[in-house]
mmCIF file of C-alpha atoms in Angstrom:
data_model
loop_
_atom_site.group_PDB
_atom_site.id
_atom_site.type_symbol
_atom_site.label_atom_id
_atom_site.label_comp_id
_atom_site.label_asym_id
_atom_site.label_seq_id
_atom_site.Cartn_x
_atom_site.Cartn_y
_atom_site.Cartn_z
ATOM 1 C CA MET A 1 0.026 -0.003 0.041
ATOM 2 C CA VAL A 2 2.722 2.400 0.961
ATOM 3 C CA ALA A 3 4.645 1.658 -2.273
ATOM 4 C CA ALA A 4 1.504 2.202 -4.431
ATOM 5 C CA VAL A 5 0.854 5.628 -2.675
ATOM 6 C CA SER A 6 4.490 6.587 -3.175
ATOM 7 C CA VAL A 7 4.172 5.815 -6.941
ATOM 8 C CA LEU A 8 1.017 7.884 -7.163
ATOM 9 C CA SER A 9 2.596 10.734 -5.262
ATOM 10 C CA ALA A 10 5.549 10.732 -7.660
ATOM 11 C CA PHE A 11 3.181 10.706 -10.673
ATOM 12 C CA CYS A 12 1.152 13.629 -9.280
ATOM 13 C CA LEU A 13 4.380 15.580 -8.537
ATOM 14 C CA GLY A 14 5.368 15.150 -12.191
ATOM 15 C CA LEU A 15 2.014 16.483 -13.339
ATOM 16 C CA ILE A 16 2.380 19.450 -10.994
ATOM 17 C CA LEU A 17 5.756 20.288 -12.387
ATOM 18 C CA TYR A 18 4.245 20.036 -15.863
ATOM 19 C CA CYS A 19 1.507 22.479 -14.988
ATOM 20 C CA LEU A 20 4.057 24.899 -13.413
ATOM 21 C CA ARG A 21 6.017 24.797 -16.594
ATOM 22 C CA LEU A 22 2.809 25.380 -18.611
ATOM 23 C CA ARG A 23 1.913 28.307 -16.481
ATOM 24 C CA ALA A 24 5.361 29.714 -16.786
ATOM 25 C CA THR A 25 5.187 29.349 -20.593
ATOM 26 C CA VAL A 26 1.785 31.217 -20.546
ATOM 27 C CA LYS A 27 3.226 33.997 -18.530
ATOM 28 C CA GLU A 28 6.143 34.322 -21.067
ATOM 29 C CA LEU A 29 3.505 34.733 -23.794
ATOM 30 C CA GLY A 30 2.042 37.810 -22.240
ATOM 31 C CA LEU A 31 1.209 37.711 -18.506
ATOM 32 C CA ASN A 32 3.272 40.691 -17.722
ATOM 33 C CA ARG A 33 1.226 43.891 -17.176
ATOM 34 C CA LYS A 34 4.182 46.109 -17.880
ATOM 35 C CA LEU A 35 3.747 45.264 -21.537
ATOM 36 C CA LYS A 36 0.519 47.306 -21.413
ATOM 37 C CA ARG A 37 2.339 50.296 -19.964
ATOM 38 C CA ASN A 38 5.029 50.056 -22.634
ATOM 39 C CA GLU A 39 2.302 50.476 -25.235
ATOM 40 C CA THR A 40 2.428 46.835 -26.480
ATOM 41 C CA THR A 41 -1.203 46.121 -27.438
ATOM 42 C CA PHE A 42 -3.031 42.887 -26.914
ATOM 43 C CA THR A 43 -6.429 42.461 -28.633
ATOM 44 C CA ASP A 44 -9.265 41.412 -26.317
ATOM 45 C CA SER A 45 -9.292 37.953 -27.932
ATOM 46 C CA GLN A 46 -5.538 37.485 -27.376
ATOM 47 C CA MET A 47 -5.760 38.612 -23.733
ATOM 48 C CA MET A 48 -8.715 36.239 -23.265
ATOM 49 C CA ASN A 49 -6.868 33.298 -24.910
ATOM 50 C CA VAL A 50 -3.768 33.826 -22.710
ATOM 51 C CA ALA A 51 -5.773 34.256 -19.545
ATOM 52 C CA HIS A 52 -7.966 31.257 -20.397
ATOM 53 C CA GLN A 53 -4.849 29.016 -20.757
ATOM 54 C CA ALA A 54 -3.498 30.421 -17.482
ATOM 55 C CA GLY A 55 -6.818 29.681 -15.825
ATOM 56 C CA VAL A 56 -7.005 26.120 -17.049
ATOM 57 C CA ALA A 57 -3.285 25.449 -16.070
ATOM 58 C CA GLU A 58 -3.933 27.054 -12.597
ATOM 59 C CA LEU A 59 -7.094 25.031 -12.059
ATOM 60 C CA ASN A 60 -5.346 21.742 -13.002
ATOM 61 C CA GLU A 61 -2.229 22.618 -10.878
ATOM 62 C CA GLY A 62 -4.443 23.321 -7.844
ATOM 63 C CA ILE A 63 -6.293 19.977 -8.271
ATOM 64 C CA LEU A 64 -3.063 18.039 -8.634
ATOM 65 C CA LYS A 65 -1.518 19.758 -5.638
ATOM 66 C CA ASN A 66 -4.551 18.825 -3.588
ATOM 67 C CA ILE A 67 -4.282 15.210 -4.660
ATOM 68 C CA TYR A 68 -0.527 15.122 -4.103
ATOM 69 C CA HIS A 69 -0.821 16.644 -0.706
ATOM 70 C CA ILE A 70 -3.504 14.076 0.322
ATOM 71 C CA LEU A 71 -1.534 11.214 -1.088
ATOM 72 C CA ASN A 72 1.443 12.348 0.975
ATOM 73 C CA THR A 73 -0.657 12.489 4.111
ATOM 74 C CA ILE A 74 -2.065 9.011 3.343
ATOM 75 C CA ASN A 75 1.494 7.757 2.830
ATOM 76 C CA VAL A 76 2.600 9.130 6.152
ATOM 77 C CA SER A 77 -0.382 7.824 8.054
ATOM 78 C CA SER A 78 -0.001 4.278 6.537
ATOM 79 C CA SER A 79 3.642 4.316 7.420
ATOM 80 C CA VAL A 80 2.819 5.348 10.998
ATOM 81 C CA VAL A 81 0.287 2.502 11.336
ATOM 82 C CA SER A 82 2.806 -0.003 9.913
ATOM 83 C CA GLU A 83 5.594 1.181 12.347
ATOM 84 C CA LYS A 84 3.281 1.148 15.386
ATOM 85 C CA VAL A 85 2.085 -2.430 14.547
ATOM 86 C CA ASP A 86 5.751 -3.458 14.078
ATOM 87 C CA ARG A 87 6.775 -1.963 17.411
ATOM 88 C CA MET A 88 3.910 -3.530 19.374
ATOM 89 C CA GLU A 89 5.347 -5.632 22.208
ATOM 90 C CA THR A 90 3.782 -9.156 21.790
ATOM 91 C CA LYS A 91 6.606 -11.509 22.510
ATOM 92 C CA SER A 92 6.695 -10.825 26.285
ATOM 93 C CA LEU A 93 2.892 -11.404 26.497
ATOM 94 C CA GLY A 94 3.383 -14.662 24.650
ATOM 95 C CA LYS A 95 6.019 -15.762 27.162
ATOM 96 C CA LEU A 96 3.712 -14.785 30.039
ATOM 97 C CA MET A 97 0.783 -16.802 28.659
ATOM 98 C CA ARG A 98 3.026 -19.828 28.106
ATOM 99 C CA LEU A 99 4.148 -19.565 31.770
ATOM 100 C CA VAL A 100 0.531 -19.503 32.864
ATOM 101 C CA LYS A 101 -0.231 -22.459 30.531
ATOM 102 C CA GLU A 102 2.530 -24.479 32.195
ATOM 103 C CA HIS A 103 0.780 -24.162 35.567
ATOM 104 C CA GLU A 104 -2.819 -24.438 34.341
ATOM 105 C CA ASN A 105 -3.483 -27.412 36.581
ATOM 106 C CA ASP A 106 -2.350 -25.572 39.769
ATOM 107 C CA LEU A 107 -3.032 -21.862 39.048
ATOM 108 C CA ALA A 108 -4.238 -21.023 42.500
ATOM 109 C CA ASN A 109 -1.097 -22.347 44.126
ATOM 110 C CA PHE A 110 1.027 -20.754 41.303
ATOM 111 C CA PHE A 111 -0.446 -17.253 41.775
ATOM 112 C CA GLU A 112 -0.299 -17.428 45.590
ATOM 113 C CA LYS A 113 3.146 -18.933 46.383
ATOM 114 C CA ASP A 114 5.269 -18.697 43.189
ATOM 115 C CA GLU A 115 7.146 -15.335 42.830
ATOM 116 C CA ARG A 116 6.596 -15.458 39.122
ATOM 117 C CA GLY A 117 2.912 -16.220 39.526
ATOM 118 C CA LYS A 118 2.446 -13.319 42.004
ATOM 119 C CA LYS A 119 3.575 -10.893 39.253
ATOM 120 C CA VAL A 120 1.161 -12.205 36.589
ATOM 121 C CA PRO A 121 -1.998 -10.091 37.531
ATOM 122 C CA GLY A 122 0.107 -6.908 37.628
ATOM 123 C CA ALA A 123 1.813 -7.727 34.353
ATOM 124 C CA LEU A 124 -1.595 -8.439 32.666
ATOM 125 C CA LEU A 125 -2.849 -5.076 33.943
ATOM 126 C CA GLN A 126 0.207 -3.368 32.301
ATOM 127 C CA TYR A 127 -0.443 -5.203 29.110
ATOM 128 C CA ALA A 128 -4.116 -4.263 29.128
ATOM 129 C CA GLU A 129 -3.079 -0.530 29.513
ATOM 130 C CA TYR A 130 -0.424 -0.881 26.873
ATOM 131 C CA PHE A 131 -2.633 -2.482 24.281
ATOM 132 C CA GLY A 132 -5.527 -0.128 25.091
ATOM 133 C CA ASN A 133 -3.353 2.903 24.372
ATOM 134 C CA ALA A 134 -1.901 1.233 21.263
ATOM 135 C CA TYR A 135 -5.436 0.448 20.009
ATOM 136 C CA GLU A 136 -6.600 4.063 20.558
ATOM 137 C CA SER A 137 -3.567 5.392 18.726
ATOM 138 C CA LEU A 138 -4.190 3.030 15.788
ATOM 139 C CA VAL A 139 -7.845 3.962 15.561
ATOM 140 C CA ASN A 140 -6.942 7.656 15.385
ATOM 141 C CA GLU A 141 -4.412 7.029 12.586
ATOM 142 C CA ILE A 142 -6.922 4.869 10.735
ATOM 143 C CA GLN A 143 -9.603 7.534 11.110
ATOM 144 C CA GLU A 144 -7.272 10.145 9.725
ATOM 145 C CA LEU A 145 -6.453 7.780 6.897
ATOM 146 C CA THR A 146 -10.123 7.203 6.105
ATOM 147 C CA SER A 147 -10.791 10.963 6.173
ATOM 148 C CA MET A 148 -7.987 11.625 3.808
ATOM 149 C CA ILE A 149 -9.253 8.920 1.370
ATOM 150 C CA GLN A 150 -12.797 10.387 1.563
ATOM 151 C CA LYS A 151 -11.388 13.890 0.834
ATOM 152 C CA LEU A 152 -9.407 12.467 -2.137
ATOM 153 C CA ASN A 153 -12.555 10.870 -3.456
ATOM 154 C CA GLN A 154 -14.457 14.219 -3.109
ATOM 155 C CA ILE A 155 -11.749 16.047 -5.138
ATOM 156 C CA VAL A 156 -11.558 13.385 -7.855
ATOM 157 C CA LYS A 157 -15.391 13.192 -8.150
ATOM 158 C CA ALA A 158 -15.598 16.985 -8.292
ATOM 159 C CA GLN A 159 -12.907 17.117 -10.994
ATOM 160 C CA GLN A 160 -14.452 14.194 -13.005
ATOM 161 C CA ALA A 161 -17.814 15.946 -13.080
ATOM 162 C CA TYR A 162 -16.234 18.735 -15.174
ATOM 163 C CA ALA A 163 -13.473 16.958 -17.041
ATOM 164 C CA ASN A 164 -15.566 16.371 -20.172
ATOM 165 C CA VAL A 165 -17.975 19.281 -19.911
ATOM 166 C CA GLU A 166 -18.190 21.172 -23.142
ATOM 167 C CA SER A 167 -18.118 24.994 -23.258
ATOM 168 C CA ARG A 168 -21.866 25.314 -23.667
ATOM 169 C CA LEU A 169 -24.526 27.177 -21.720
ATOM 170 C CA ASP A 170 -26.181 25.123 -19.041
ATOM 171 C CA LYS A 171 -28.665 25.919 -16.365
ATOM 172 C CA VAL A 172 -26.223 25.702 -13.449
ATOM 173 C CA GLU A 173 -27.053 25.120 -9.789
ATOM 174 C CA LEU A 174 -24.710 27.696 -8.375
ATOM 175 C CA ALA A 175 -24.645 26.375 -4.866
ATOM 176 C CA SER A 176 -23.509 22.992 -5.985
ATOM 177 C CA LEU A 177 -20.713 24.480 -8.139
ATOM 178 C CA VAL A 178 -19.527 26.510 -5.119
ATOM 179 C CA ARG A 179 -19.327 23.361 -2.945
ATOM 180 C CA ASP A 180 -17.374 21.572 -5.702
ATOM 181 C CA ALA A 181 -14.937 24.467 -6.021
ATOM 182 C CA VAL A 182 -14.399 24.507 -2.231
ATOM 183 C CA ALA A 183 -13.700 20.802 -2.297
ATOM 184 C CA MET A 184 -11.099 21.276 -5.128
ATOM 185 C CA GLU A 185 -9.410 23.933 -3.002
ATOM 186 C CA SER A 186 -9.570 22.006 0.332
ATOM 187 C CA ARG A 187 -5.804 21.652 0.513
ATOM 188 C CA LEU A 188 -5.286 25.430 0.399
ATOM 189 C CA LEU A 189 -8.037 26.108 2.896
ATOM 190 C CA ASP A 190 -6.734 23.429 5.287
ATOM 191 C CA GLU A 191 -3.151 24.663 4.918
ATOM 192 C CA HIS A 192 -4.071 28.124 6.027
ATOM 193 C CA ARG A 193 -6.667 26.901 8.495
ATOM 194 C CA ILE A 194 -9.424 28.939 6.781
ATOM 195 C CA ASP A 195 -12.972 27.950 7.748
ATOM 196 C CA VAL A 196 -15.630 28.360 5.015
ATOM 197 C CA GLN A 197 -18.998 29.736 6.165
ATOM 198 C CA PHE A 198 -21.704 28.650 3.643
ATOM 199 C CA GLU A 199 -24.813 30.523 3.035
ATOM 200 C CA LEU A 200 -26.271 28.960 -0.120
ATOM 201 C CA ASP A 201 -29.593 29.189 -1.722
ATOM 202 C CA ASN A 202 -29.972 25.840 -3.360
ATOM 203 C CA GLU A 203 -32.700 27.048 -5.642
ATOM 204 C CA ALA A 204 -30.491 29.621 -7.382
ATOM 205 C CA ARG A 205 -29.926 28.837 -11.131
ATOM 206 C CA ILE A 206 -28.011 30.762 -13.753
ATOM 207 C CA LYS A 207 -27.238 30.125 -17.431
ATOM 208 C CA ALA A 208 -23.471 29.670 -17.869
ATOM 209 C CA PRO A 209 -20.695 27.303 -19.180
ATOM 210 C CA LYS A 210 -20.042 25.116 -16.139
ATOM 211 C CA ILE A 211 -16.197 24.580 -16.576
ATOM 212 C CA LYS A 212 -15.637 28.285 -17.182
ATOM 213 C CA LEU A 213 -17.643 29.344 -14.230
ATOM 214 C CA LEU A 214 -15.870 26.689 -12.099
ATOM 215 C CA GLN A 215 -12.513 28.156 -13.072
ATOM 216 C CA VAL A 216 -13.719 31.587 -12.043
ATOM 217 C CA ILE A 217 -15.043 30.498 -8.628
ATOM 218 C CA VAL A 218 -11.787 28.539 -7.906
ATOM 219 C CA THR A 219 -9.682 31.676 -8.794
ATOM 220 C CA LEU A 220 -11.829 33.783 -6.510
ATOM 221 C CA ILE A 221 -11.350 31.355 -3.608
ATOM 222 C CA ARG A 222 -7.570 31.534 -4.153
ATOM 223 C CA ASN A 223 -7.663 35.290 -4.235
ATOM 224 C CA GLY A 224 -9.742 35.400 -1.075
ATOM 225 C CA CYS A 225 -7.338 33.040 0.784
ATOM 226 C CA GLU A 226 -4.317 35.020 -0.334
ATOM 227 C CA THR A 227 -5.661 38.432 0.750
ATOM 228 C CA MET A 228 -7.118 37.217 4.031
ATOM 229 C CA VAL A 229 -3.779 35.719 5.191
ATOM 230 C CA MET A 230 -1.780 38.652 3.934
ATOM 231 C CA HIS A 231 -3.838 41.351 5.540
ATOM 232 C CA ASN A 232 -4.858 39.521 8.769
ATOM 233 C CA PRO A 233 -1.882 37.334 9.518
ATOM 234 C CA ALA A 234 -3.021 36.655 13.049
ATOM 235 C CA GLY A 235 -6.363 35.300 12.022
ATOM 236 C CA PRO A 236 -8.978 33.993 12.642
ATOM 237 C CA TRP A 237 -9.854 33.387 8.989
ATOM 238 C CA VAL A 238 -13.359 32.724 7.904
ATOM 239 C CA MET A 239 -14.178 32.825 4.253
ATOM 240 C CA SER A 240 -17.802 33.616 3.185
ATOM 241 C CA ALA A 241 -19.308 31.678 0.407
ATOM 242 C CA LYS A 242 -22.857 33.106 -0.172
ATOM 243 C CA VAL A 243 -25.385 32.520 -2.940
ATOM 244 C CA SER A 244 -28.548 34.548 -2.809
ATOM 245 C CA MET A 245 -31.394 35.009 -5.238
ATOM 246 C CA SER A 246 -33.914 37.769 -6.009
ATOM 247 C CA SER A 247 -36.697 37.844 -8.632
ATOM 248 C CA ASP A 248 -34.324 38.913 -11.447
ATOM 249 C CA LYS A 249 -30.712 38.128 -10.369
ATOM 250 C CA VAL A 250 -28.469 35.657 -8.536
ATOM 251 C CA THR A 251 -25.547 36.931 -6.428
ATOM 252 C CA LEU A 252 -22.421 35.078 -5.390
ATOM 253 C CA GLN A 253 -20.037 36.441 -2.806
ATOM 254 C CA VAL A 254 -16.713 34.837 -2.054
ATOM 255 C CA GLY A 255 -14.112 36.179 0.382
ATOM 256 C CA ASP A 256 -13.746 38.142 3.594
ATOM 257 C CA ALA A 257 -17.277 39.469 4.488
ATOM 258 C CA ARG A 258 -15.548 42.217 6.573
ATOM 259 C CA ALA A 259 -14.608 44.020 3.422
ATOM 260 C CA LEU A 260 -18.284 44.926 2.758
ATOM 261 C CA GLU A 261 -18.136 47.404 5.621
ATOM 262 C CA HIS A 262 -15.407 49.835 4.505
ATOM 263 C CA ALA A 263 -13.584 48.512 1.499
ATOM 264 C CA GLU A 264 -12.726 50.295 -1.755
ATOM 265 C CA VAL A 265 -15.018 48.870 -4.471
ATOM 266 C CA VAL A 266 -13.448 48.422 -7.954
ATOM 267 C CA ASN A 267 -14.508 47.091 -11.376
ATOM 268 C CA PRO A 268 -11.693 44.636 -12.522
ATOM 269 C CA LEU A 269 -12.079 45.775 -16.158
ATOM 270 C CA ALA A 270 -11.990 49.541 -15.460
ATOM 271 C CA SER A 271 -9.788 49.696 -12.445
ATOM 272 C CA PRO A 272 -6.827 52.059 -11.979
ATOM 273 C CA SER A 273 -3.425 50.354 -12.185
ATOM 274 C CA ASP A 274 -2.500 51.186 -8.541
ATOM 275 C CA SER A 275 -5.329 48.904 -7.139
ATOM 276 C CA THR A 276 -3.488 46.490 -4.792
ATOM 277 C CA THR A 277 -5.900 43.730 -5.605
ATOM 278 C CA LEU A 278 -5.374 43.994 -9.365
ATOM 279 C CA THR A 279 -1.669 44.733 -9.449
ATOM 280 C CA ARG A 280 -0.660 41.382 -8.092
ATOM 281 C CA ARG A 281 -3.360 39.306 -9.729
ATOM 282 C CA HIS A 282 -4.414 41.280 -12.770
ATOM 283 C CA PHE A 283 -4.553 38.660 -15.366
ATOM 284 C CA SER A 284 -6.363 35.938 -13.376
ATOM 285 C CA LEU A 285 -9.009 38.562 -12.316
ATOM 286 C CA TYR A 286 -9.053 40.011 -15.842
ATOM 287 C CA TYR A 287 -9.984 36.413 -17.097
ATOM 288 C CA CYS A 288 -12.667 36.158 -14.372
ATOM 289 C CA ALA A 289 -14.070 39.621 -15.306
ATOM 290 C CA ASN A 290 -14.298 38.886 -19.017
ATOM 291 C CA ALA A 291 -15.731 35.440 -18.433
ATOM 292 C CA ILE A 292 -18.496 36.940 -16.187
ATOM 293 C CA GLN A 293 -19.149 39.589 -18.718
ATOM 294 C CA GLU A 294 -19.601 36.974 -21.448
ATOM 295 C CA MET A 295 -22.174 35.338 -19.077
ATOM 296 C CA HIS A 296 -24.004 38.671 -18.973
ATOM 297 C CA GLY A 297 -22.996 39.075 -15.355
ATOM 298 C CA ALA A 298 -21.312 41.826 -13.250
ATOM 299 C CA PHE A 299 -18.132 41.552 -11.168
ATOM 300 C CA LEU A 300 -17.157 43.762 -8.387
ATOM 301 C CA ILE A 301 -14.255 43.587 -5.932
ATOM 302 C CA PHE A 302 -14.251 44.854 -2.386
ATOM 303 C CA CYS A 303 -10.508 45.438 -2.014
ATOM 304 C CA GLU A 304 -8.426 44.110 0.860
ATOM 305 C CA ALA A 305 -6.997 46.431 3.485
ATOM 306 C CA PRO A 306 -5.185 46.064 6.772
ATOM 307 C CA GLY A 307 -7.237 43.819 8.984
ATOM 308 C CA HIS A 308 -9.347 42.116 6.300
ATOM 309 C CA GLY A 309 -9.020 40.363 2.910
ATOM 310 C CA ALA A 310 -10.859 41.045 -0.329
ATOM 311 C CA LEU A 311 -14.402 40.015 -1.175
ATOM 312 C CA MET A 312 -15.521 39.255 -4.722
ATOM 313 C CA ARG A 313 -19.190 39.765 -5.751
ATOM 314 C CA LEU A 314 -20.714 38.278 -8.952
ATOM 315 C CA GLU A 315 -24.207 39.003 -10.193
ATOM 316 C CA PHE A 316 -25.985 37.072 -12.865
ATOM 317 C CA PRO A 317 -29.453 37.095 -14.479
ATOM 318 C CA ASN A 318 -31.734 34.710 -12.704
ATOM 319 C CA ALA A 319 -32.415 31.646 -14.960
ATOM 320 C CA HIS A 320 -35.765 31.223 -13.247
ATOM 321 C CA ALA A 321 -36.818 34.563 -14.538
ATOM 322 C CA GLU A 322 -36.142 33.708 -18.247
#
């Protein structure tokens, strides 16, 4: 089992490195905002193509990192279980039980008068404690192992659900898509100890290409994580994932809800270049903004500031109203 997990881990690491090289190549093709300042012009279609490639590479890289991280955890847990079983002291217990067996016809006299027999009850009590602790420790490791396998299954199932989805308009259940995106980014959220607070209207539907919208939501989750940790390093970190619906529109909010109170609000497509949110992550958010615009939606960013991260708000026409 350990060997198989190690092989899978190595395979995932290779795929991650491939995605990193792919993303680096994409950046070389144009993901440098200084080109815009130097009057090198990209057409909207070129910018979208480059950003789309970056988005796909980033999404795949994130999924593979999640899988690789979980496989490593499974590998460690299985090794710990194996080592604990190997170290369990069973030989002495076997000797003790053979000694008792030798005196099975005269146990009362053996326990009462033989110095070795007098020590047997105490020794058995010690063994009971020892094996009780060992059992508890192994159960904890196995539960951790089971949890990691379940999480791995969630990520793989979420990815498989969108692997062969064509770029066509579907009536999308937004709440379900948000849950899948969070599952795909579980490694990043766990790594930074960020809790996700869901407030999802399960009836909300929009018309959108599923895979493209999934890429957008994953990107927003990553941006939210980055800004929360950067601007509130002491924590606690709680990411809001809210889907709400009115008669004519559906709204999705992802990020730090505290940004709603006193943050600068910017439009990613018409934002000044000194926006802190956009300077570092211009192209990923540019891709998101254009993708949302193609879906006839609106995209606003409540910028990060000292003490809180950014919050991204998307608004779409309500598919129920059409």
